[in-house]
PDB file of C-alpha atoms in Angstrom:
ATOM      1  CA  MET A   7       0.162   0.034   0.130  1.00 55.00           C
ATOM      2  CA  ASN A   8       1.402   3.322  -0.895  1.00 64.00           C
ATOM      3  CA  ASP A   9       1.291   6.784   0.780  1.00 61.00           C
ATOM      4  CA  ASP A  10      -1.723   8.098  -1.382  1.00 61.00           C
ATOM      5  CA  GLN A  11      -3.750   4.925  -0.390  1.00 62.00           C
ATOM      6  CA  ARG A  12      -3.070   5.180   3.336  1.00 63.00           C
ATOM      7  CA  ASP A  13      -4.036   8.933   3.214  1.00 64.00           C
ATOM      8  CA  ARG A  14      -7.508   7.964   1.592  1.00 67.00           C
ATOM      9  CA  ASN A  15      -7.897   5.151   4.018  1.00 73.00           C
ATOM     10  CA  GLY A  16      -7.259   7.619   6.902  1.00 76.00           C
ATOM     11  CA  ASP A  17      -9.615  10.217   5.508  1.00 81.00           C
ATOM     12  CA  ASP A  18     -12.380   7.839   5.010  1.00 83.00           C
ATOM     13  CA  ALA A  19     -11.992   6.342   8.345  1.00 84.00           C
ATOM     14  CA  PHE A  20     -12.114   9.957  10.006  1.00 84.00           C
ATOM     15  CA  ARG A  21     -15.432  10.898   7.879  1.00 85.00           C
ATOM     16  CA  ASP A  22     -17.100   7.617   8.849  1.00 85.00           C
ATOM     17  CA  ALA A  23     -16.111   8.480  12.748  1.00 85.00           C
ATOM     18  CA  MET A  24     -17.310  12.222  12.319  1.00 84.00           C
ATOM     19  CA  SER A  25     -20.480  11.321  10.310  1.00 85.00           C
ATOM     20  CA  ASP A  26     -23.002  11.776  13.192  1.00 87.00           C
ATOM     21  CA  VAL A  27     -21.279  14.811  14.728  1.00 84.00           C
ATOM     22  CA  GLN A  28     -23.354  17.859  14.705  1.00 81.00           C
ATOM     23  CA  PRO A  29     -21.873  21.434  14.741  1.00 77.00           C
ATOM     24  CA  LEU A  30     -22.227  23.631  17.670  1.00 75.00           C
ATOM     25  CA  ARG A  31     -24.930  26.106  17.903  1.00 74.00           C
ATOM     26  CA  ASN A  32     -23.761  29.637  17.827  1.00 70.00           C
ATOM     27  CA  GLN A  33     -25.154  30.296  21.409  1.00 67.00           C
ATOM     28  CA  ARG A  34     -22.755  32.390  23.293  1.00 68.00           C
ATOM     29  CA  SER A  35     -22.896  31.608  27.163  1.00 66.00           C
ATOM     30  CA  GLU A  36     -21.692  34.233  29.489  1.00 66.00           C
ATOM     31  CA  VAL A  37     -19.233  33.108  31.845  1.00 64.00           C
ATOM     32  CA  GLU A  38     -19.327  35.100  34.845  1.00 66.00           C
ATOM     33  CA  ARG A  39     -15.715  36.568  36.194  1.00 63.00           C
ATOM     34  CA  THR A  40     -15.578  37.390  39.760  1.00 64.00           C
ATOM     35  CA  ARG A  41     -12.510  39.061  40.881  1.00 69.00           C
ATOM     36  CA  GLY A  42     -11.710  39.502  44.365  1.00 75.00           C
ATOM     37  CA  ASP A  43     -10.707  42.512  46.031  1.00 80.00           C
ATOM     38  CA  PRO A  44      -6.978  43.582  45.066  1.00 81.00           C
ATOM     39  CA  THR A  45      -4.384  42.679  47.290  1.00 84.00           C
ATOM     40  CA  PRO A  46      -2.358  45.193  49.321  1.00 82.00           C
ATOM     41  CA  ALA A  47       0.663  44.800  47.129  1.00 84.00           C
ATOM     42  CA  GLN A  48      -1.697  45.270  43.887  1.00 83.00           C
ATOM     43  CA  LEU A  49      -2.825  48.382  45.289  1.00 81.00           C
ATOM     44  CA  GLN A  50       0.619  49.416  46.040  1.00 82.00           C
ATOM     45  CA  ARG A  51       1.670  48.891  42.557  1.00 83.00           C
ATOM     46  CA  ARG A  52      -1.213  50.788  41.153  1.00 82.00           C
ATOM     47  CA  GLN A  53      -0.592  53.840  43.350  1.00 79.00           C
ATOM     48  CA  ALA A  54       2.974  53.548  42.380  1.00 77.00           C
ATOM     49  CA  ALA A  55       2.240  53.701  38.546  1.00 76.00           C
ATOM     50  CA  VAL A  56      -0.144  56.304  38.911  1.00 72.00           C
ATOM     51  CA  ASP A  57       2.408  58.450  40.865  1.00 64.00           C
ATOM     52  CA  ASP A  58       5.173  57.767  38.427  1.00 64.00           C
ATOM     53  CA  HIS A  59       2.634  59.109  35.611  1.00 62.00           C
ATOM     54  CA  ARG A  60       1.902  62.353  37.685  1.00 55.00           C
ATOM     55  CA  ASP A  61       5.244  63.133  38.383  1.00 54.00           C
ATOM     56  CA  ALA A  62       6.068  62.811  34.865  1.00 55.00           C
ATOM     57  CA  VAL A  63       3.342  65.200  33.917  1.00 55.00           C
ATOM     58  CA  ASP A  64       3.223  67.462  37.108  1.00 63.00           C
ATOM     59  CA  PRO A  65       6.215  68.433  38.735  1.00 72.00           C
ATOM     60  CA  ASN A  66       4.216  69.074  41.693  1.00 76.00           C
ATOM     61  CA  ASN A  67       5.100  66.426  44.309  1.00 77.00           C
ATOM     62  CA  LEU A  68       2.873  67.414  47.048  1.00 81.00           C
ATOM     63  CA  HIS A  69       0.872  64.385  48.126  1.00 76.00           C
ATOM     64  CA  GLN A  70      -2.717  64.440  47.271  1.00 79.00           C
ATOM     65  CA  GLY A  71      -4.067  61.427  49.094  1.00 79.00           C
ATOM     66  CA  GLU A  72      -5.113  61.069  52.437  1.00 84.00           C
ATOM     67  CA  VAL A  73      -3.082  62.369  55.544  1.00 87.00           C
ATOM     68  CA  ALA A  74      -3.125  62.296  59.196  1.00 89.00           C
ATOM     69  CA  LEU A  75      -5.765  64.791  60.405  1.00 91.00           C
ATOM     70  CA  VAL A  76      -4.758  67.357  63.111  1.00 93.00           C
ATOM     71  CA  GLY A  77      -7.319  69.304  65.503  1.00 93.00           C
ATOM     72  CA  PRO A  78      -8.559  72.667  64.526  1.00 93.00           C
ATOM     73  CA  ARG A  79      -6.537  74.023  67.641  1.00 94.00           C
ATOM     74  CA  ASP A  80      -3.566  71.895  67.674  1.00 95.00           C
ATOM     75  CA  GLU A  81      -0.320  73.608  67.413  1.00 96.00           C
ATOM     76  CA  LEU A  82       1.959  72.520  64.305  1.00 97.00           C
ATOM     77  CA  SER A  83       5.669  72.161  65.202  1.00 97.00           C
ATOM     78  CA  TRP A  84       8.556  70.305  63.285  1.00 97.00           C
ATOM     79  CA  LYS A  85      12.134  70.654  62.384  1.00 96.00           C
ATOM     80  CA  LYS A  86      14.601  68.721  60.453  1.00 95.00           C
ATOM     81  CA  ASP A  87      17.789  67.231  62.224  1.00 94.00           C
ATOM     82  CA  GLY A  88      20.581  69.969  62.330  1.00 93.00           C
ATOM     83  CA  VAL A  89      18.281  72.750  62.638  1.00 95.00           C
ATOM     84  CA  GLN A  90      19.728  74.676  65.866  1.00 95.00           C
ATOM     85  CA  ILE A  91      17.589  74.712  68.816  1.00 96.00           C
ATOM     86  CA  GLY A  92      17.931  78.654  69.289  1.00 96.00           C
ATOM     87  CA  VAL A  93      17.135  79.232  65.856  1.00 96.00           C
ATOM     88  CA  PHE A  94      13.843  77.107  66.189  1.00 97.00           C
ATOM     89  CA  ARG A  95      12.856  78.869  69.300  1.00 97.00           C
ATOM     90  CA  LYS A  96      13.005  82.080  67.428  1.00 97.00           C
ATOM     91  CA  LEU A  97      10.932  80.956  64.590  1.00 96.00           C
ATOM     92  CA  ARG A  98       8.643  79.459  67.294  1.00 96.00           C
ATOM     93  CA  LEU A  99       8.349  82.871  69.259  1.00 95.00           C
ATOM     94  CA  GLY A 100       7.793  84.855  65.817  1.00 95.00           C
ATOM     95  CA  LYS A 101      11.081  86.812  66.295  1.00 96.00           C
ATOM     96  CA  TYR A 102      11.967  86.449  62.558  1.00 96.00           C
ATOM     97  CA  GLU A 103      10.461  88.808  60.250  1.00 96.00           C
ATOM     98  CA  VAL A 104       8.099  87.360  57.795  1.00 97.00           C
ATOM     99  CA  ASP A 105       9.338  87.997  54.356  1.00 96.00           C
ATOM    100  CA  ALA A 106       6.297  86.644  52.521  1.00 97.00           C
ATOM    101  CA  GLU A 107       2.704  85.147  53.075  1.00 97.00           C
ATOM    102  CA  LEU A 108       0.084  82.915  51.592  1.00 97.00           C
ATOM    103  CA  ASP A 109      -3.624  82.865  52.337  1.00 97.00           C
ATOM    104  CA  LEU A 110      -5.386  79.698  51.850  1.00 96.00           C
ATOM    105  CA  HIS A 111      -8.631  80.467  53.178  1.00 95.00           C
ATOM    106  CA  ARG A 112     -11.613  79.003  51.166  1.00 93.00           C
ATOM    107  CA  LEU A 113      -9.478  77.198  48.809  1.00 94.00           C
ATOM    108  CA  THR A 114      -9.925  73.351  48.149  1.00 93.00           C
ATOM    109  CA  VAL A 115      -7.418  70.884  48.838  1.00 93.00           C
ATOM    110  CA  SER A 116      -6.493  70.797  45.081  1.00 92.00           C
ATOM    111  CA  GLN A 117      -6.397  74.546  44.921  1.00 95.00           C
ATOM    112  CA  ALA A 118      -4.342  74.620  48.215  1.00 95.00           C
ATOM    113  CA  ARG A 119      -1.796  72.320  46.894  1.00 93.00           C
ATOM    114  CA  GLU A 120      -1.176  74.099  43.698  1.00 94.00           C
ATOM    115  CA  ALA A 121      -0.752  77.563  45.612  1.00 96.00           C
ATOM    116  CA  VAL A 122       1.447  76.073  48.315  1.00 95.00           C
ATOM    117  CA  PHE A 123       3.669  74.513  45.737  1.00 94.00           C
ATOM    118  CA  LYS A 124       3.925  77.962  43.565  1.00 94.00           C
ATOM    119  CA  PHE A 125       4.338  79.825  46.603  1.00 97.00           C
ATOM    120  CA  LEU A 126       7.325  77.625  47.977  1.00 94.00           C
ATOM    121  CA  LYS A 127       8.926  77.785  44.438  1.00 93.00           C
ATOM    122  CA  ALA A 128       8.507  81.488  44.201  1.00 95.00           C
ATOM    123  CA  SER A 129       9.913  82.062  47.742  1.00 95.00           C
ATOM    124  CA  ARG A 130      12.954  79.951  46.998  1.00 92.00           C
ATOM    125  CA  ALA A 131      13.602  81.595  43.788  1.00 91.00           C
ATOM    126  CA  LYS A 132      13.642  84.979  45.767  1.00 93.00           C
ATOM    127  CA  ASP A 133      15.992  83.731  48.324  1.00 92.00           C
ATOM    128  CA  LEU A 134      13.382  84.287  51.103  1.00 95.00           C
ATOM    129  CA  ARG A 135      14.012  82.720  54.470  1.00 94.00           C
ATOM    130  CA  THR A 136      11.033  83.030  56.539  1.00 97.00           C
ATOM    131  CA  VAL A 137       7.227  82.839  55.175  1.00 98.00           C
ATOM    132  CA  LEU A 138       3.900  82.343  56.631  1.00 98.00           C
ATOM    133  CA  ILE A 139       0.957  80.448  55.393  1.00 98.00           C
ATOM    134  CA  ALA A 140      -2.400  80.990  56.952  1.00 97.00           C
ATOM    135  CA  HIS A 141      -4.434  77.776  56.325  1.00 95.00           C
ATOM    136  CA  GLY A 142      -6.993  78.639  58.859  1.00 94.00           C
ATOM    137  CA  ARG A 143      -8.337  76.519  61.833  1.00 93.00           C
ATOM    138  CA  GLY A 144     -11.189  74.884  59.556  1.00 89.00           C
ATOM    139  CA  GLU A 145     -13.496  74.196  62.530  1.00 87.00           C
ATOM    140  CA  ARG A 146     -16.413  74.397  60.383  1.00 84.00           C
ATOM    141  CA  SER A 147     -14.995  72.177  57.333  1.00 84.00           C
ATOM    142  CA  ASP A 148     -15.805  68.382  56.947  1.00 83.00           C
ATOM    143  CA  PRO A 149     -13.552  66.954  58.298  1.00 86.00           C
ATOM    144  CA  PRO A 150     -12.204  69.870  60.721  1.00 88.00           C
ATOM    145  CA  ALA A 151      -8.889  71.189  59.881  1.00 91.00           C
ATOM    146  CA  ARG A 152      -8.652  69.767  56.253  1.00 92.00           C
ATOM    147  CA  ILE A 153      -6.330  72.172  54.802  1.00 94.00           C
ATOM    148  CA  LYS A 154      -4.239  72.382  57.904  1.00 95.00           C
ATOM    149  CA  SER A 155      -3.550  68.867  57.921  1.00 94.00           C
ATOM    150  CA  TYR A 156      -2.680  68.802  54.360  1.00 94.00           C
ATOM    151  CA  VAL A 157      -0.372  71.805  55.049  1.00 96.00           C
ATOM    152  CA  ALA A 158       1.383  70.114  57.658  1.00 95.00           C
ATOM    153  CA  HIS A 159       1.936  67.030  55.671  1.00 94.00           C
ATOM    154  CA  TRP A 160       3.096  68.962  52.636  1.00 93.00           C
ATOM    155  CA  LEU A 161       5.716  71.031  54.460  1.00 95.00           C
ATOM    156  CA  ARG A 162       7.365  68.003  55.839  1.00 93.00           C
ATOM    157  CA  GLN A 163       7.454  66.642  52.263  1.00 90.00           C
ATOM    158  CA  THR A 164       9.124  69.789  50.951  1.00 91.00           C
ATOM    159  CA  PRO A 165      12.906  69.463  50.898  1.00 91.00           C
ATOM    160  CA  GLU A 166      13.358  73.378  50.826  1.00 93.00           C
ATOM    161  CA  VAL A 167      11.490  73.724  54.335  1.00 96.00           C
ATOM    162  CA  ILE A 168      13.862  72.961  57.400  1.00 96.00           C
ATOM    163  CA  ALA A 169      11.380  73.784  60.221  1.00 97.00           C
ATOM    164  CA  PHE A 170       7.824  75.330  60.925  1.00 98.00           C
ATOM    165  CA  HIS A 171       5.780  76.004  64.038  1.00 98.00           C
ATOM    166  CA  SER A 172       2.208  77.525  64.433  1.00 97.00           C
ATOM    167  CA  ALA A 173       2.259  81.214  64.194  1.00 96.00           C
ATOM    168  CA  PRO A 174       2.429  83.479  67.093  1.00 96.00           C
ATOM    169  CA  PRO A 175      -1.223  84.802  68.176  1.00 94.00           C
ATOM    170  CA  ASN A 176      -0.598  88.196  66.679  1.00 93.00           C
ATOM    171  CA  ARG A 177       0.107  86.433  63.235  1.00 94.00           C
ATOM    172  CA  GLY A 178      -2.832  83.961  63.267  1.00 94.00           C
ATOM    173  CA  GLY A 179      -2.044  81.640  66.008  1.00 95.00           C
ATOM    174  CA  THR A 180      -2.974  78.118  65.017  1.00 95.00           C
ATOM    175  CA  GLY A 181      -4.607  79.163  61.852  1.00 95.00           C
ATOM    176  CA  ALA A 182      -1.301  79.921  60.286  1.00 97.00           C
ATOM    177  CA  VAL A 183       2.277  78.577  60.147  1.00 98.00           C
ATOM    178  CA  CYS A 184       5.549  80.083  60.152  1.00 98.00           C
ATOM    179  CA  LEU A 185       8.235  78.139  58.167  1.00 96.00           C
ATOM    180  CA  LEU A 186      11.945  78.648  57.699  1.00 97.00           C
ATOM    181  CA  LEU A 187      13.332  77.525  54.310  1.00 96.00           C
ATOM    182  CA  LYS A 188      16.604  76.329  53.451  1.00 92.00           C
ATOM    183  CA  LYS A 189      19.311  78.874  52.771  1.00 86.00           C
ATOM    184  CA  SER A 190      20.504  79.456  49.401  1.00 80.00           C
ATOM    185  CA  PRO A 191      24.047  78.545  48.231  1.00 80.00           C
ATOM    186  CA  GLN A 192      24.449  82.383  47.947  1.00 81.00           C
ATOM    187  CA  GLN A 193      22.934  83.043  51.445  1.00 79.00           C
ATOM    188  CA  ARG A 194      25.365  80.333  52.883  1.00 78.00           C
ATOM    189  CA  GLU A 195      28.566  81.939  50.986  1.00 82.00           C
ATOM    190  CA  ASP A 196      27.305  85.323  52.399  1.00 79.00           C
ATOM    191  CA  ASN A 197      27.188  84.042  56.064  1.00 76.00           C
ATOM    192  CA  ARG A 198      30.693  82.135  55.561  1.00 80.00           C
ATOM    193  CA  GLU A 199      32.324  85.469  54.403  1.00 82.00           C
ATOM    194  CA  ARG A 200      30.499  87.534  57.331  1.00 81.00           C
ATOM    195  CA  PHE A 201      31.426  85.017  60.132  1.00 79.00           C
ATOM    196  CA  SER A 202      35.069  84.325  59.175  1.00 75.00           C
TER     197      SER A 202
END
């Protein structure tokens, strides 16, 4: 038997075996796919991807997610390691002249974020050292002290800010914060020359 005959016999056998087979009807059945809640690792990866994309599009790196809330009358106080105690005490007591002010009253969190970013960038460009941000107490906001809480978080996030403290009562008290910005390279050089 040659190859052609074997192929024909195989084809005939296949047709005989398949003679009673009917094609399936074109009825699509819906397959219900259930997904569980995403795992913490998946959520973290998603957030990282969103943050990477946002940083590429938006140079404003101030956090917009949820932050720890502070009370409307809570005092804000923070300093980076290396800030001298005497310098921080003068800031706390309002002994430094305020070079510029920003008022965040009646702004949304998104608007406040943009305003703080631009204000700090402009202050740094002008070599300002001590600035004030009036965020308000937010006693009637929902949740209370929302903008104040975000400002406290953003200031810790900003490398140019080396210390901040709630303003003295005559400057807004717990409804405002005085902050100390890093010295520019030129200001550091001027200090070296002055004290050497």
